[in-house]
Tab-separated table of C-alpha atoms and ligand atoms in Angstrom:
chain	number	residue	atom	x	y	z
J	185	UNK	CA	115.726	55.978	131.967
J	186	UNK	CA	112.027	56.412	131.318
J	187	UNK	CA	111.413	57.786	127.154
J	188	UNK	CA	110.193	61.683	127.404
J	189	UNK	CA	106.725	62.482	126.944
J	190	UNK	CA	105.795	62.813	123.558
J	191	UNK	CA	104.479	66.384	122.473
J	192	UNK	CA	100.950	66.810	121.831
J	193	UNK	CA	99.941	67.171	117.827
J	194	UNK	CA	100.439	69.902	116.369
J	195	UNK	CA	96.963	71.754	116.570
J	196	UNK	CA	94.636	72.014	113.780
J	197	UNK	CA	95.560	75.168	111.211
J	198	UNK	CA	94.286	76.298	108.391
J	199	UNK	CA	96.793	79.334	106.426
J	200	UNK	CA	96.062	82.499	106.180
J	201	UNK	CA	96.440	83.093	102.995
J	202	UNK	CA	97.345	80.758	100.178
J	203	UNK	CA	99.526	81.255	97.225
J	204	UNK	CA	98.828	78.104	94.327
J	205	UNK	CA	101.321	77.925	91.156
J	206	UNK	CA	98.788	76.035	88.665
J	207	UNK	CA	100.669	74.472	86.529
J	208	UNK	CA	100.392	71.190	84.179
J	209	UNK	CA	97.860	72.515	81.910
J	210	UNK	CA	99.522	71.266	78.547
J	211	UNK	CA	100.899	68.473	79.324
J	212	UNK	CA	97.435	67.321	80.509
J	213	UNK	CA	95.891	68.371	77.037
J	214	UNK	CA	98.991	66.214	75.262
J	215	UNK	CA	98.523	63.422	77.446
J	216	UNK	CA	95.040	63.486	75.910
J	217	UNK	CA	96.623	63.939	72.323
J	218	UNK	CA	94.651	67.453	72.602
J	219	UNK	CA	95.635	71.265	71.826
J	220	UNK	CA	97.058	73.186	74.861
J	221	UNK	CA	94.272	75.391	74.947
J	222	UNK	CA	92.044	72.669	76.116
J	223	UNK	CA	93.996	72.403	79.204
J	224	UNK	CA	93.988	75.412	80.043
J	225	UNK	CA	90.066	75.495	79.637
J	226	UNK	CA	90.038	72.214	81.681
J	227	UNK	CA	91.942	74.476	84.388
J	228	UNK	CA	89.075	76.099	84.828
J	229	UNK	CA	87.232	73.699	86.155
J	230	UNK	CA	90.447	73.339	89.244
J	231	UNK	CA	89.469	77.563	89.737
J	232	UNK	CA	86.648	77.350	90.782
J	233	UNK	CA	86.858	73.775	93.254
J	234	UNK	CA	90.075	75.986	94.273
J	235	UNK	CA	88.067	79.148	95.591
J	236	UNK	CA	84.819	76.466	96.627
J	237	UNK	CA	87.835	74.658	99.112
J	238	UNK	CA	88.501	77.787	100.330
J	239	UNK	CA	85.354	79.345	101.234
J	240	UNK	CA	84.801	76.191	102.984
J	241	UNK	CA	87.990	76.177	105.223
J	242	UNK	CA	88.156	79.405	105.742
J	243	UNK	CA	90.650	80.753	104.101
J	244	UNK	CA	90.722	84.609	104.173
J	245	UNK	CA	93.170	84.824	100.841
J	246	UNK	CA	93.552	82.790	97.885
J	247	UNK	CA	96.980	84.187	94.592
J	248	UNK	CA	96.343	82.120	92.025
J	249	UNK	CA	98.801	82.263	89.640
J	250	UNK	CA	97.070	82.313	85.980
J	251	UNK	CA	99.625	84.157	83.981
J	252	UNK	CA	103.381	84.656	84.342
J	253	UNK	CA	104.846	88.125	82.865
J	254	UNK	CA	106.823	85.232	80.700
J	255	UNK	CA	104.568	83.374	79.703
J	256	UNK	CA	103.639	86.613	77.028
J	257	UNK	CA	106.441	84.526	75.298
J	258	UNK	CA	104.656	81.653	73.959
J	259	UNK	CA	103.409	80.304	70.797
J	260	UNK	CA	101.242	83.357	69.967
J	261	UNK	CA	97.896	81.255	69.303
J	262	UNK	CA	98.357	79.489	73.160
J	263	UNK	CA	98.332	83.263	74.142
J	264	UNK	CA	95.323	83.664	72.343
J	265	UNK	CA	93.376	81.185	73.633
J	266	UNK	CA	94.510	82.358	77.285
J	267	UNK	CA	93.417	85.475	76.018
J	268	UNK	CA	89.465	84.514	75.440
J	269	UNK	CA	89.633	82.670	78.592
J	270	UNK	CA	90.392	85.277	80.697
J	271	UNK	CA	87.375	87.320	79.165
J	272	UNK	CA	85.120	84.189	78.881
J	273	UNK	CA	86.187	84.268	83.002
J	274	UNK	CA	85.720	87.360	83.461
J	275	UNK	CA	82.448	87.392	82.132
J	276	UNK	CA	80.216	84.079	83.464
J	277	UNK	CA	82.357	83.889	87.222
J	278	UNK	CA	82.720	87.468	88.461
J	279	UNK	CA	79.207	88.122	89.449
J	280	UNK	CA	78.443	84.866	91.014
J	281	UNK	CA	81.746	85.648	93.186
J	282	UNK	CA	80.090	89.048	94.209
J	283	UNK	CA	76.980	86.903	95.225
J	284	UNK	CA	79.323	84.131	97.596
J	285	UNK	CA	81.758	87.126	98.988
J	286	UNK	CA	84.620	87.056	96.947
J	287	UNK	CA	86.979	90.375	96.526
J	288	UNK	CA	88.611	89.761	93.543
J	289	UNK	CA	91.336	92.161	93.037
J	290	UNK	CA	94.581	91.208	89.847
J	291	UNK	CA	98.130	92.413	90.559
J	292	UNK	CA	100.818	91.801	87.415
J	293	UNK	CA	101.099	94.296	84.714
J	294	UNK	CA	97.689	95.003	83.473
J	295	UNK	CA	98.718	97.760	80.992
J	296	UNK	CA	100.151	94.713	78.512
J	297	UNK	CA	96.625	93.681	78.571
J	298	UNK	CA	94.071	93.837	75.639
J	299	UNK	CA	91.189	96.877	76.484
J	300	UNK	CA	88.440	94.474	76.079
J	301	UNK	CA	89.854	92.691	79.573
J	302	UNK	CA	91.687	95.660	81.562
J	303	UNK	CA	88.185	97.158	81.654
J	304	UNK	CA	86.233	93.858	82.486
J	305	UNK	CA	89.175	93.516	85.201
J	306	UNK	CA	88.800	96.972	87.013
J	307	UNK	CA	84.851	96.199	87.002
J	308	UNK	CA	85.482	93.387	88.669
J	309	UNK	CA	87.284	94.824	91.429
J	310	UNK	CA	84.846	97.396	92.321
J	311	UNK	CA	81.708	95.219	91.804
J	312	UNK	CA	83.864	93.033	94.447
J	313	UNK	CA	85.659	95.826	96.366
J	314	UNK	CA	83.514	95.767	99.295
J	315	UNK	CA	82.952	91.743	100.155
J	316	UNK	CA	85.366	90.056	102.987
J	317	UNK	CA	84.968	86.162	103.042
J	318	UNK	CA	87.410	84.716	100.761
J	319	UNK	CA	90.092	87.384	98.727
J	320	UNK	CA	91.026	86.044	95.968
J	321	UNK	CA	94.334	87.846	93.849
J	322	UNK	CA	94.629	86.684	90.506
J	323	UNK	CA	98.602	87.087	89.232
J	324	UNK	CA	97.946	88.008	85.483
J	325	UNK	CA	101.038	89.337	83.710
J	326	UNK	CA	102.775	89.195	86.889
J	327	UNK	CA	106.097	88.570	87.955
J	328	UNK	CA	108.055	88.333	91.296
J	329	UNK	CA	110.907	90.612	89.991
J	330	UNK	CA	108.508	92.862	88.399
J	331	UNK	CA	106.723	93.203	91.676
J	332	UNK	CA	110.247	94.058	93.464
J	333	UNK	CA	111.608	96.549	90.677
J	334	UNK	CA	107.857	98.644	91.108
J	335	UNK	CA	108.541	98.985	94.849
J	336	UNK	CA	111.792	100.281	94.475
J	337	UNK	CA	110.860	102.652	91.334
J	338	UNK	CA	108.254	103.938	93.172
J	339	UNK	CA	111.093	105.080	96.281
J	340	UNK	CA	113.423	105.785	94.239
J	341	UNK	CA	110.586	108.348	92.733
J	342	UNK	CA	109.901	109.631	96.493
J	343	UNK	CA	112.873	109.705	97.378
J	344	UNK	CA	113.919	111.748	93.833
J	345	UNK	CA	110.984	114.207	94.586
J	346	UNK	CA	112.301	114.970	98.515
J	347	UNK	CA	109.330	112.922	100.813
J	348	UNK	CA	111.745	109.559	101.084
J	349	UNK	CA	114.889	110.135	103.067
J	350	UNK	CA	117.048	106.808	101.370
J	351	UNK	CA	117.603	105.921	105.100
J	352	UNK	CA	113.809	105.613	105.541
J	353	UNK	CA	113.292	102.356	102.921
J	354	UNK	CA	113.818	99.364	105.312
J	355	UNK	CA	112.369	96.055	104.916
J	356	UNK	CA	108.671	97.110	106.174
J	357	UNK	CA	108.778	100.485	104.267
J	358	UNK	CA	109.427	98.203	100.955
J	359	UNK	CA	106.542	95.524	101.886
J	360	UNK	CA	104.418	98.011	101.446
J	361	UNK	CA	105.571	98.814	98.031
J	362	UNK	CA	105.098	94.729	97.130
J	363	UNK	CA	101.840	93.555	95.539
J	364	UNK	CA	99.755	92.365	98.604
J	365	UNK	CA	100.931	94.241	101.258
J	366	UNK	CA	97.923	94.657	102.754
J	367	UNK	CA	97.401	91.062	102.710
J	368	UNK	CA	99.741	88.860	106.071
J	369	UNK	CA	102.181	86.981	103.640
J	370	UNK	CA	101.131	83.719	102.098
J	371	UNK	CA	101.589	81.286	105.244
J	372	UNK	CA	101.129	77.975	102.065
J	373	UNK	CA	102.150	77.464	99.048
J	374	UNK	CA	100.882	75.041	96.511
J	375	UNK	CA	102.362	73.989	93.105
J	376	UNK	CA	100.958	71.110	90.887
J	377	UNK	CA	102.187	69.624	87.686
J	378	UNK	CA	105.188	68.311	89.754
J	379	UNK	CA	108.104	71.242	88.902
J	380	UNK	CA	109.794	72.506	92.240
J	381	UNK	CA	110.195	75.696	91.821
J	382	UNK	CA	108.805	78.758	92.202
J	383	UNK	CA	108.918	80.433	88.434
J	384	UNK	CA	109.034	84.039	89.222
J	385	UNK	CA	105.891	83.897	91.469
J	386	UNK	CA	105.902	86.591	94.604
J	387	UNK	CA	109.563	86.152	95.014
J	388	UNK	CA	109.057	88.679	98.118
J	389	UNK	CA	106.301	87.292	99.823
J	390	UNK	CA	107.315	84.107	99.919
J	391	UNK	CA	110.154	84.434	101.937
J	392	UNK	CA	108.877	81.972	104.915
J	393	UNK	CA	105.553	80.772	103.389
J	394	UNK	CA	105.973	76.664	104.163
J	395	UNK	CA	106.202	75.055	100.673
J	396	UNK	CA	104.138	72.498	98.802
J	397	UNK	CA	104.535	70.301	95.549
J	398	UNK	CA	102.397	67.522	94.134
J	399	UNK	CA	103.071	65.508	91.183
J	400	UNK	CA	98.633	66.517	90.152
J	401	UNK	CA	97.976	67.921	87.088
J	402	UNK	CA	96.248	71.451	87.756
J	403	UNK	CA	93.450	70.353	85.429
J	404	UNK	CA	92.816	66.713	87.773
J	405	UNK	CA	93.101	68.560	90.715
J	406	UNK	CA	90.880	67.239	93.555
J	407	UNK	CA	89.649	68.849	97.321
J	408	UNK	CA	91.139	65.587	98.216
J	409	UNK	CA	95.005	66.644	96.490
J	410	UNK	CA	94.210	70.322	98.745
J	411	UNK	CA	93.821	68.659	102.153
J	412	UNK	CA	96.623	66.531	101.593
J	413	UNK	CA	98.508	70.096	101.539
J	414	UNK	CA	96.281	70.982	104.501
J	415	UNK	CA	97.404	68.597	106.466
J	416	UNK	CA	100.555	68.327	105.728
J	417	UNK	CA	100.982	72.630	106.549
J	418	UNK	CA	99.212	72.625	109.770
J	419	UNK	CA	101.748	69.384	110.973
J	420	UNK	CA	104.564	71.509	109.724
J	421	UNK	CA	106.993	73.488	112.377
J	422	UNK	CA	107.511	77.032	111.544
J	423	UNK	CA	110.178	78.942	113.263
J	424	UNK	CA	111.057	81.714	111.506
J	425	UNK	CA	114.807	81.459	112.282
J	426	UNK	CA	114.684	80.449	115.903
J	427	UNK	CA	115.377	77.622	117.636
J	428	UNK	CA	112.979	75.353	117.932
J	429	UNK	CA	112.923	75.252	121.867
J	430	UNK	CA	111.968	79.015	121.367
J	431	UNK	CA	109.215	78.227	118.911
J	432	UNK	CA	107.202	75.776	121.934
J	433	UNK	CA	108.240	79.161	124.024
J	434	UNK	CA	110.155	76.195	125.908
J	435	UNK	CA	113.007	77.281	127.599
J	436	UNK	CA	114.469	74.302	128.573
J	437	UNK	CA	117.735	73.794	125.751
J	438	UNK	CA	120.718	75.877	125.987
J	439	UNK	CA	121.587	79.483	124.262
J	440	UNK	CA	125.457	79.207	123.921
X	548	LIG	C1	100.518	76.527	83.364
X	548	LIG	O1	99.649	75.476	82.774
X	548	LIG	C2	98.866	77.160	82.602
X	548	LIG	C3	99.859	78.391	82.280
X	548	LIG	C4	101.160	78.717	82.541
X	548	LIG	C5	98.811	79.835	81.625
X	548	LIG	P1	101.612	75.022	81.808
X	548	LIG	O2	100.841	75.769	80.073
X	548	LIG	O3	102.840	75.361	82.366
X	548	LIG	O4	101.432	73.632	81.389
X	548	LIG	P2	102.564	73.240	81.018
X	548	LIG	O5	103.751	73.368	82.416
X	548	LIG	O6	103.174	73.318	79.734
X	548	LIG	O7	101.861	71.576	81.069
X	549	LIG	C1	104.083	79.172	86.345
X	549	LIG	O1	103.857	77.892	84.953
X	549	LIG	C2	103.129	80.042	85.536
X	549	LIG	C3	102.014	79.706	86.376
X	549	LIG	C4	101.164	79.074	86.149
X	549	LIG	C5	100.663	80.698	85.231
X	549	LIG	P1	105.055	78.720	84.168
X	549	LIG	O2	104.969	76.635	83.689
X	549	LIG	O3	105.319	79.370	83.309
X	549	LIG	O4	106.422	78.121	84.941
X	549	LIG	P2	107.294	76.983	83.938
X	549	LIG	O5	108.273	78.009	83.013
X	549	LIG	O6	107.770	75.642	83.876
X	549	LIG	O7	109.209	77.133	85.104
X	550	LIG	MG1	103.559	75.281	83.209
C-alpha cells in the first residue's frame, strides 16, 4: 500500500486584523525591583515595535488592549501614572503615526477619561481619519461585556422608538452595533504575559479568532516573538464549524 500524498503546506497567510492583549508590564518592572509605572513606560516601546511590525507585514488592522474597564479599579497612583503616559503618548506619537499612514481610533468608554485626554483622542482621530495603511484601534476603558451591552441598548432604543422591530434583531444587525463593526473580525489574537485568558477583551469579535499566547512580558516583546505567532497562525486550519474536508474543498469524505 502506498502512503497517501502529504498535503502541501498551507500557503503563507498574514492576518488581516491582529488583536493584542499587552500584558505583563507590572511583572516586568517587579522583576527589576522597580515600580509598576516603569513597566508601563517600557511597554510604550513595545507598542511602537508592534505597530512597526504590522506596517512591515502588511497587516491591515491592529487592535491593542491598553486599559480595561476593570483596570480603573487599580491603585490610584497606578491609574494616575497610566493617564500621564496616555497623554504623553498622544502628544508625542500621533504626528509620526499620521506621517506613516496610520488611522488611529479609540474604542471604549472614553467619558471616564479626563478632558485633556479626550480632546487629544478626538484630535488624533480627526487628523488620521483619511489614512488607510494601518487601522490602529486602541481599546481604552474598554470591556467586551460593556461593548455588547451598549450594542443591545442601542438596538433597544431603536425598537422603543419604533425604528426597528424585535424580529429584525439578528447576528448580522447586532454585529453592526459593536465596536470595530467596519473591520473584519480579528484573525489572530496574541496575549503576552503568560496568562491564558481573554480578560473581557473583544468578546463578540473573537468568536472565531485564532488564539496565541506567549510567556514573554509585554515590555520584552520583540519582532521574533510576533513572527512566531504569525508562523503558527499560517499553519493552522480554520474550520469555522465545518469539517476539514469541507474547508479544503474536498468531496472525498462521506457526509453521513
Ligand atoms: C498590562 O500590564 C497593562 C495594563 C493592564 C494597563 P499589567 O499592568 O497588567 O502587568 P501585570 O499583568 O501586572 O504584570
Ligand atoms: C488585560 O490585562 C487588560 C490589558 C492588558 C489592558 P489585565 O492584567 O487587566 O488582565 P487580568 O486581570 O490578568 O485578567
Ligand atoms: Mg496584567
